[in-house]
Tab-separated table of C-alpha atoms and ligand atoms in Angstrom:
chain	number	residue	atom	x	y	z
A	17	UNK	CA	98.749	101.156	94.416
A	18	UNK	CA	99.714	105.212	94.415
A	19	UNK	CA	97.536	106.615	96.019
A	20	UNK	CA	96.750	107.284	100.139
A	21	UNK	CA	93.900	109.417	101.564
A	22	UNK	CA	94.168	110.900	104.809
A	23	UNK	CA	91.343	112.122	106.695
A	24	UNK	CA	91.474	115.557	108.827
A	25	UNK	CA	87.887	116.781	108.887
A	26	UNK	CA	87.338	116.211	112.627
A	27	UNK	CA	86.717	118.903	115.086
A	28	UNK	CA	89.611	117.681	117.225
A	29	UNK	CA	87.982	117.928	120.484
A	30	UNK	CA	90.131	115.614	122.698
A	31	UNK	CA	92.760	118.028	122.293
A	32	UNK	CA	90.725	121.374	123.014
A	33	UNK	CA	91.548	124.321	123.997
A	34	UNK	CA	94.975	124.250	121.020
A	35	UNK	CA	92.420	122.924	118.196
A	36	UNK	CA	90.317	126.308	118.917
A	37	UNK	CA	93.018	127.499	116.199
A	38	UNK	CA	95.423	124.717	115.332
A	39	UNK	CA	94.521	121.622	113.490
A	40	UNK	CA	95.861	118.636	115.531
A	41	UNK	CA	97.128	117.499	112.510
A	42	UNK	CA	99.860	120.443	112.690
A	43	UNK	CA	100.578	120.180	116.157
A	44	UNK	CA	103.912	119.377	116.259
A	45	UNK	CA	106.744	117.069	117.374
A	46	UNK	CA	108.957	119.589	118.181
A	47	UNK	CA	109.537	121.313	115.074
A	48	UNK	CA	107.894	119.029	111.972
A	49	UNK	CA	103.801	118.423	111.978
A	50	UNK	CA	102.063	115.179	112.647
A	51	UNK	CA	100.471	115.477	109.039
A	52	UNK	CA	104.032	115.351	107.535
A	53	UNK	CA	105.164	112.355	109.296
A	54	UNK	CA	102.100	110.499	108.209
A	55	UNK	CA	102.997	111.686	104.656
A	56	UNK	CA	106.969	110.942	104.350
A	57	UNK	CA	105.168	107.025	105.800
A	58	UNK	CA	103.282	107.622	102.511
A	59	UNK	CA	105.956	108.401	100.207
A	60	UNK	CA	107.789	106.171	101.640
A	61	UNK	CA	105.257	103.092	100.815
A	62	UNK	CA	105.440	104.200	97.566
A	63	UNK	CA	102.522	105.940	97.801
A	64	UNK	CA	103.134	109.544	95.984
A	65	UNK	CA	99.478	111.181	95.174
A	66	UNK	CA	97.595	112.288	98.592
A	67	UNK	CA	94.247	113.436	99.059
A	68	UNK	CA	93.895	115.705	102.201
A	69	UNK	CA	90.318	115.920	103.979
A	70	UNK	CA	89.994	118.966	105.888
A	71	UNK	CA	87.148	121.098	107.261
A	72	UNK	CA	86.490	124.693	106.250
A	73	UNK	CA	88.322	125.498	109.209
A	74	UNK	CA	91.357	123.638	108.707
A	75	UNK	CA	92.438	125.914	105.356
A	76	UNK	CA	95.592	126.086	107.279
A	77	UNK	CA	96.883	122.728	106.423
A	78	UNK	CA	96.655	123.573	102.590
A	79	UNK	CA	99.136	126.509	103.913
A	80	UNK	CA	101.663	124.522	105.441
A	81	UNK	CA	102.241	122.517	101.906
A	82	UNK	CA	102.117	125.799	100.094
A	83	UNK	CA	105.584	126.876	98.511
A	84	UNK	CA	107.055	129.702	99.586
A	85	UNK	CA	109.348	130.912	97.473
A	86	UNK	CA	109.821	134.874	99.040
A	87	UNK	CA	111.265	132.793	102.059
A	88	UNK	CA	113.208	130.128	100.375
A	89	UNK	CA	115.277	133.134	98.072
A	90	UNK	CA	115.414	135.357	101.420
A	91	UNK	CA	116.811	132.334	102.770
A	92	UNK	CA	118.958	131.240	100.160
A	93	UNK	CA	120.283	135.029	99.835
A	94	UNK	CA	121.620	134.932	103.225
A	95	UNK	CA	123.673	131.675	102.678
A	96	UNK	CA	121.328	130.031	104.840
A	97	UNK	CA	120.877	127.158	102.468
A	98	UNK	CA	120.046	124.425	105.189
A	99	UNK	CA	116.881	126.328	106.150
A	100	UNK	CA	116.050	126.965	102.610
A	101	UNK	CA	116.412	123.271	102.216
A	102	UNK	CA	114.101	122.333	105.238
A	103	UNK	CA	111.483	124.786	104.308
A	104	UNK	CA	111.381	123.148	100.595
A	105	UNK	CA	111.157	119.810	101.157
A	106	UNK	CA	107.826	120.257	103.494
A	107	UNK	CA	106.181	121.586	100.334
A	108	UNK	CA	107.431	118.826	98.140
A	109	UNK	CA	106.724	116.055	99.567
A	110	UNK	CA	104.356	115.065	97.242
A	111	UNK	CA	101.619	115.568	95.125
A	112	UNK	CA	99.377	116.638	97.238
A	113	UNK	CA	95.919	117.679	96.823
A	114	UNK	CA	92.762	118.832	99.276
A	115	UNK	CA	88.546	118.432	99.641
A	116	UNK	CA	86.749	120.067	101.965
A	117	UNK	CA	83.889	118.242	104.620
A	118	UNK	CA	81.916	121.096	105.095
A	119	UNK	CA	80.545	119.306	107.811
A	120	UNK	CA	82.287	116.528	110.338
A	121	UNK	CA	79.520	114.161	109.287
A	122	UNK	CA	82.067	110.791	110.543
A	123	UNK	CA	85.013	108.999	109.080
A	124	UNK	CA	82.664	107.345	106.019
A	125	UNK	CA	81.226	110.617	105.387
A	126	UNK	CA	84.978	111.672	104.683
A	127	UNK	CA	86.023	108.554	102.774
A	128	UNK	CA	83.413	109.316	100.329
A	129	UNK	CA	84.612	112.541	99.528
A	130	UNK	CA	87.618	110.297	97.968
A	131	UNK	CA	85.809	108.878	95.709
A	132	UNK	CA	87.058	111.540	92.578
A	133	UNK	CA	90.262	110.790	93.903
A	134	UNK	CA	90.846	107.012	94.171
A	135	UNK	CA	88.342	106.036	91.145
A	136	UNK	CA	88.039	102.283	92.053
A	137	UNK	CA	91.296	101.301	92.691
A	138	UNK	CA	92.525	100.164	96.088
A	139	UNK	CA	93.805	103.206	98.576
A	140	UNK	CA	95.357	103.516	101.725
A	141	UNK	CA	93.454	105.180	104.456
A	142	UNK	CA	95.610	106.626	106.496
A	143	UNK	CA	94.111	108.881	109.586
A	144	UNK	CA	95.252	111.972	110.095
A	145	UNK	CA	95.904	111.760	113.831
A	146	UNK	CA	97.609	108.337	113.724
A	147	UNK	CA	101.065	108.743	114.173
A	148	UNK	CA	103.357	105.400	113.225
A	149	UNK	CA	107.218	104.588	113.489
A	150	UNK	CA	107.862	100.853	112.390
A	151	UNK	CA	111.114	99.800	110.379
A	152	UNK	CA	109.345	98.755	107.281
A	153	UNK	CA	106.762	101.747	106.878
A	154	UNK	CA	103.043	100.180	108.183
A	155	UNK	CA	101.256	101.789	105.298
A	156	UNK	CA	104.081	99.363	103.320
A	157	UNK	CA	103.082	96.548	104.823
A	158	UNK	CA	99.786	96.971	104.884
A	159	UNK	CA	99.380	97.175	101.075
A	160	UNK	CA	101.830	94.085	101.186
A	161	UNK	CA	99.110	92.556	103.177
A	162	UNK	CA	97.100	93.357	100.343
A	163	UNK	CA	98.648	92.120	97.533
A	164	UNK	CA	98.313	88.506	99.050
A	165	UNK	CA	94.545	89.103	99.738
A	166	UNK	CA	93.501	91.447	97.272
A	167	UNK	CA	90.326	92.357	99.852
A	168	UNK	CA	90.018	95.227	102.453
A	169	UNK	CA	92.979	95.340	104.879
A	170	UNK	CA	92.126	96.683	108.948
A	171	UNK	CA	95.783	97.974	110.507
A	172	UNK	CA	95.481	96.044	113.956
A	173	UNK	CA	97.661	95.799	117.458
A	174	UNK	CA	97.110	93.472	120.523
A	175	UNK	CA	96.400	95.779	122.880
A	176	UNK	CA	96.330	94.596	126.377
A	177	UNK	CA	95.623	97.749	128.645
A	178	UNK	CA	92.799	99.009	129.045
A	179	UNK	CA	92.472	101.348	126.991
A	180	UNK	CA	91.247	98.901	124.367
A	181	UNK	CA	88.005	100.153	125.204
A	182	UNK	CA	88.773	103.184	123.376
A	183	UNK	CA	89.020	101.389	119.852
A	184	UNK	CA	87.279	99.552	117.337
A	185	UNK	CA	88.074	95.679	118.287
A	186	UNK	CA	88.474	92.803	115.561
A	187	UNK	CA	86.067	89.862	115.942
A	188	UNK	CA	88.577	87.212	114.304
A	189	UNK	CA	87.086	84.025	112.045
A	190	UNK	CA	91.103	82.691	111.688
A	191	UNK	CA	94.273	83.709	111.749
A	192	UNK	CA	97.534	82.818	109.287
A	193	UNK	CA	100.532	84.498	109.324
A	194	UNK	CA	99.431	87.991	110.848
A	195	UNK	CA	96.331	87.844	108.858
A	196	UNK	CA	93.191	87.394	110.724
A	197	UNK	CA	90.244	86.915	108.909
A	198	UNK	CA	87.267	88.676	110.427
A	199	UNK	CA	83.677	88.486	111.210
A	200	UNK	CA	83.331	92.122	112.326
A	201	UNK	CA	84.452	94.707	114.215
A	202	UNK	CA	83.503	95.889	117.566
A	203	UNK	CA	83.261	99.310	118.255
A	204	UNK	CA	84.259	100.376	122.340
A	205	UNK	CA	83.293	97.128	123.223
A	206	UNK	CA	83.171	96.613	127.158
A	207	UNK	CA	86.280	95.081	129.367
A	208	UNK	CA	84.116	91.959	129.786
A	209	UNK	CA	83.073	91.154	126.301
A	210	UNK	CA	86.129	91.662	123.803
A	211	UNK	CA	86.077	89.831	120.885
A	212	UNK	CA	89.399	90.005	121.031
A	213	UNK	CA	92.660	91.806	121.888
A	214	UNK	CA	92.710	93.251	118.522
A	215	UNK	CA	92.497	97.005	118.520
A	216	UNK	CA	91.721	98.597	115.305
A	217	UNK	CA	93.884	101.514	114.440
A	218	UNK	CA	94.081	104.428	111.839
A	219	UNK	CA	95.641	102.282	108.549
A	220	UNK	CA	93.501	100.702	106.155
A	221	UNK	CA	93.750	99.602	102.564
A	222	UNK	CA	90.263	100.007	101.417
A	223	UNK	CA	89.119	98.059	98.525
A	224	UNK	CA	85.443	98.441	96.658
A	225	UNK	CA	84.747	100.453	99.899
A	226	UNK	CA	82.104	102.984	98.468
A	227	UNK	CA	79.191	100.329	97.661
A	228	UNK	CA	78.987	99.793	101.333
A	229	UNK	CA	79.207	103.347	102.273
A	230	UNK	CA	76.432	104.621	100.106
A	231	UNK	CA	74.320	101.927	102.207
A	232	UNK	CA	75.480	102.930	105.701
A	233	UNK	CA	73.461	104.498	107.965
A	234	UNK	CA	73.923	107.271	110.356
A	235	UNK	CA	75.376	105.295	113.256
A	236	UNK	CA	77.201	106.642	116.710
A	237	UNK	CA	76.955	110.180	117.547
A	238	UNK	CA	74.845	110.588	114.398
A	239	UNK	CA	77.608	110.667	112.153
A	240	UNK	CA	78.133	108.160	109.465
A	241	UNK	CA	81.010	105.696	110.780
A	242	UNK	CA	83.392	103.642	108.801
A	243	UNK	CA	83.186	100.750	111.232
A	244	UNK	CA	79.479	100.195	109.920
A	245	UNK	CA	80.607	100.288	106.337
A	246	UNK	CA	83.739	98.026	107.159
A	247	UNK	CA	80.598	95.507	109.126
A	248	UNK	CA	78.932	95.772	105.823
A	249	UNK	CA	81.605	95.116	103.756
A	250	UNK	CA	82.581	91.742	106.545
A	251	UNK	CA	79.203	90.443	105.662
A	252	UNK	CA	79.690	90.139	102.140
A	253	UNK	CA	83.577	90.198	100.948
A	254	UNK	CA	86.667	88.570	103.156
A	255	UNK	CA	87.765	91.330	105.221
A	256	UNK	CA	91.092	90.875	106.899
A	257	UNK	CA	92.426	92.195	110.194
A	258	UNK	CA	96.476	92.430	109.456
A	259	UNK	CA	98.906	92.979	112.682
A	260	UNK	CA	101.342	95.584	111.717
A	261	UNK	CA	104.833	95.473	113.144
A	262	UNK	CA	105.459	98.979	114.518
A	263	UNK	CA	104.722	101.750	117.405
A	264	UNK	CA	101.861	103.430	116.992
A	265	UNK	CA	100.857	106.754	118.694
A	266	UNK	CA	97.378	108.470	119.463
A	267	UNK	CA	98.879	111.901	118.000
A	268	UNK	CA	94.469	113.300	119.377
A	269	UNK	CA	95.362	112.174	122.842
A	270	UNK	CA	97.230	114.652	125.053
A	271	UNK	CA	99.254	111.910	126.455
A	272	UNK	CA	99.794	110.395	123.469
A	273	UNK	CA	101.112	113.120	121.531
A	274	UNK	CA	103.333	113.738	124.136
A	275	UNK	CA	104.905	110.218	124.006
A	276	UNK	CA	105.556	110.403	120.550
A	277	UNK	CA	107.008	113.865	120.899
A	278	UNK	CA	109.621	112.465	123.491
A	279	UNK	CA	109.919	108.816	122.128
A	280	UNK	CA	110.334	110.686	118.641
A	281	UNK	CA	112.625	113.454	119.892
A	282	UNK	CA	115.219	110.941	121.358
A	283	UNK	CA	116.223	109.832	118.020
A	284	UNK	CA	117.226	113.106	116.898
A	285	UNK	CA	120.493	113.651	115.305
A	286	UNK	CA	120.585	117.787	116.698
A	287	UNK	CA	119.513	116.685	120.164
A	288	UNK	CA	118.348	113.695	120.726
A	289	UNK	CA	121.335	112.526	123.175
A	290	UNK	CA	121.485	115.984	125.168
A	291	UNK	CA	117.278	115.043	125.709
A	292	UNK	CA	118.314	111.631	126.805
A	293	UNK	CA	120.958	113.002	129.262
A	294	UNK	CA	118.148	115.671	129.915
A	295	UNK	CA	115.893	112.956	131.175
A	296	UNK	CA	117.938	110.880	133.468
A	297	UNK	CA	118.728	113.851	135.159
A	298	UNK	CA	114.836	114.828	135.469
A	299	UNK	CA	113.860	111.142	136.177
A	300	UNK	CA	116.477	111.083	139.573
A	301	UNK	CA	114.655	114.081	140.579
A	302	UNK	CA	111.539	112.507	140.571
B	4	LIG	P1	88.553	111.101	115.277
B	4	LIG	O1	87.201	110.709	115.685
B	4	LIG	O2	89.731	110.625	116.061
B	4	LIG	O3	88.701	112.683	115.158
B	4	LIG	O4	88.731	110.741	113.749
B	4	LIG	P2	87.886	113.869	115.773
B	4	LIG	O5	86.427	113.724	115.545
B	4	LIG	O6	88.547	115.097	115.221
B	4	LIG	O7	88.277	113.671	117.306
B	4	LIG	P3	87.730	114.197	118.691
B	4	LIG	O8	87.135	112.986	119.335
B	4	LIG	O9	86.727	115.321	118.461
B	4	LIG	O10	88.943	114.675	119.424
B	4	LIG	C1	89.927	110.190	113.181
B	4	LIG	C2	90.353	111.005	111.973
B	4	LIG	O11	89.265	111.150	111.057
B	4	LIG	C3	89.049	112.517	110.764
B	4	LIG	C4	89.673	113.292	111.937
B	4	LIG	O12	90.101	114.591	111.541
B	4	LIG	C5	90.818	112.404	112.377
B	4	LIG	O13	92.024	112.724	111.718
B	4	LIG	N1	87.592	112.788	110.601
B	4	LIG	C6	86.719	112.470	111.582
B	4	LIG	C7	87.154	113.394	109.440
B	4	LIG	O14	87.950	113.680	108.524
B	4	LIG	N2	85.825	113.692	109.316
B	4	LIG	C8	84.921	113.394	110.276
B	4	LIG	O15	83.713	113.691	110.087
B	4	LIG	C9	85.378	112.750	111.445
């Protein structure tokens, strides 16, 4: 498996007024976009051709992966050859290319817009506001999760707050070795009547996906959901849930992105140990 598709066709609305202008797939942690991290977990998976879904107002993110060579010579021409460096490598990541949603019609409605793309092999879905940091990559051991199954793959984490509520929840048949088999999924299911602590989040290896999109309805919100064609697909195929070792973050949650930017930041070679010192200081103030 080569190839990942990452969705960014969503009008971003959690995280108005900034996605007036700015995808909040380019917000960034400090200096490097969410989009980019998602895609160096890619690359690093082994997973080298991407499809990017944007909306007609998101044209922007094609920018950021554009070359730009007036810069990189400017750069280079004033010995400044670490720059150069940086500003190459976020347009050569890899090979990269884009299809528009002209409307935000839901998640399925943007997975079918893959379908060029991925042919009928296997992909990785990887959403485009999911941020992850695990040793071994999650989109890695997701397809690893895969290749013992060979059926559609559901990136899962207990989740025990309550903010479960939020998610898509994993109504489990069995579960071996981190692999839960599943009768469904349960979309913002109340406090009172989880199916589980299972909360879906945004990896996926999808696998003969399409049949059950074209025969999904419009669902919540009016928008066609990939939850109903994953319910679909649970009703005919094995479907597993697979818990993926890792931190995830909620990059279209305020809070969220601003734990990842600070969790992230910490680790920084430049600065991370003047931000830790930095926050001790703040956190006897408080
Ligand atoms: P979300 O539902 O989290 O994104 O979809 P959203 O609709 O942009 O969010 P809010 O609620 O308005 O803040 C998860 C991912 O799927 C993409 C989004 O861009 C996001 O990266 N998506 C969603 C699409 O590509 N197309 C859609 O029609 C809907």
């Amino acid at each position: 498996m080569n190839k990942a598709v990452i969705p960014c066709g969503g009008l971003g609305t959690r995280f108005l007024p900034i996605t007036k202008t700015v995808p909040k797939e380019l917000l960034p942690i400090v200096d490097v976009p969410v989009i980019s991290h998602i895609i160096d977990e890619c690359v690093s998976s082994g997973l080298t051709e991407v499809l990017i879904i944007i909306s007609p107002h998101k044209e922007i993110i094609k920018d950021y992966f554009k070359r730009d060579d007036r810069l990189y010579d400017e750069l280079m021409g004033k010995g400044k050859t670490e720059l150069a460096e940086i500003l190459l490598s976020a347009s050569s990541k890899a090979d990269i290319k884009f299809v528009t949603q002209y409307e935000p019609l839901g998640s399925a409605h943007a997975v079918s817009l893959a379908r060029d793309f991925t042919g009928d092999e296997p992909f990785c879905l990887a959403l485009g506001d999911d941020l992850t940091v695990s040793e071994v990559p999650v989109a890695k051991q997701m397809i690893e999760a895969y290749e013992k199954t060979h059926s559609t793959i559901i990136g899962v984490q207990k989740c025990e707050g309550d903010d479960i509520v939020k998610y898509g929840v994993a109504d489990v048949v069995s579960n071996y070795d981190r692999h839960n088999l599943l009768r469904g999924i349960v979309e913002k299911p109340p406090l009172n009547a989880l199916p589980s602590r299972l909360a879906c989040y945004g990896r996926y290896i999808l696998s003969n996906i399409y049949k059950y999109i074209d025969r999904t309805p419009k669902g919540k919100g009016g928008e066609y959901q990939l939850t109903d064609a994953l319910m679909l697909q649970c009703q005919e195929e094995k479907v597993y849930a697979y818990e993926f070792e890792g931190k995830r973050y909620d990059m279209g949650d305020k809070f969220g992105a601003l734990k990842a930017a600070i969790e992230l930041s910490l680790n920084r070679k430049d600065f991370g140990d003047d931000l830790k010192s930095y926050i001790k200081e703040l956190a006897a103030t408080l």
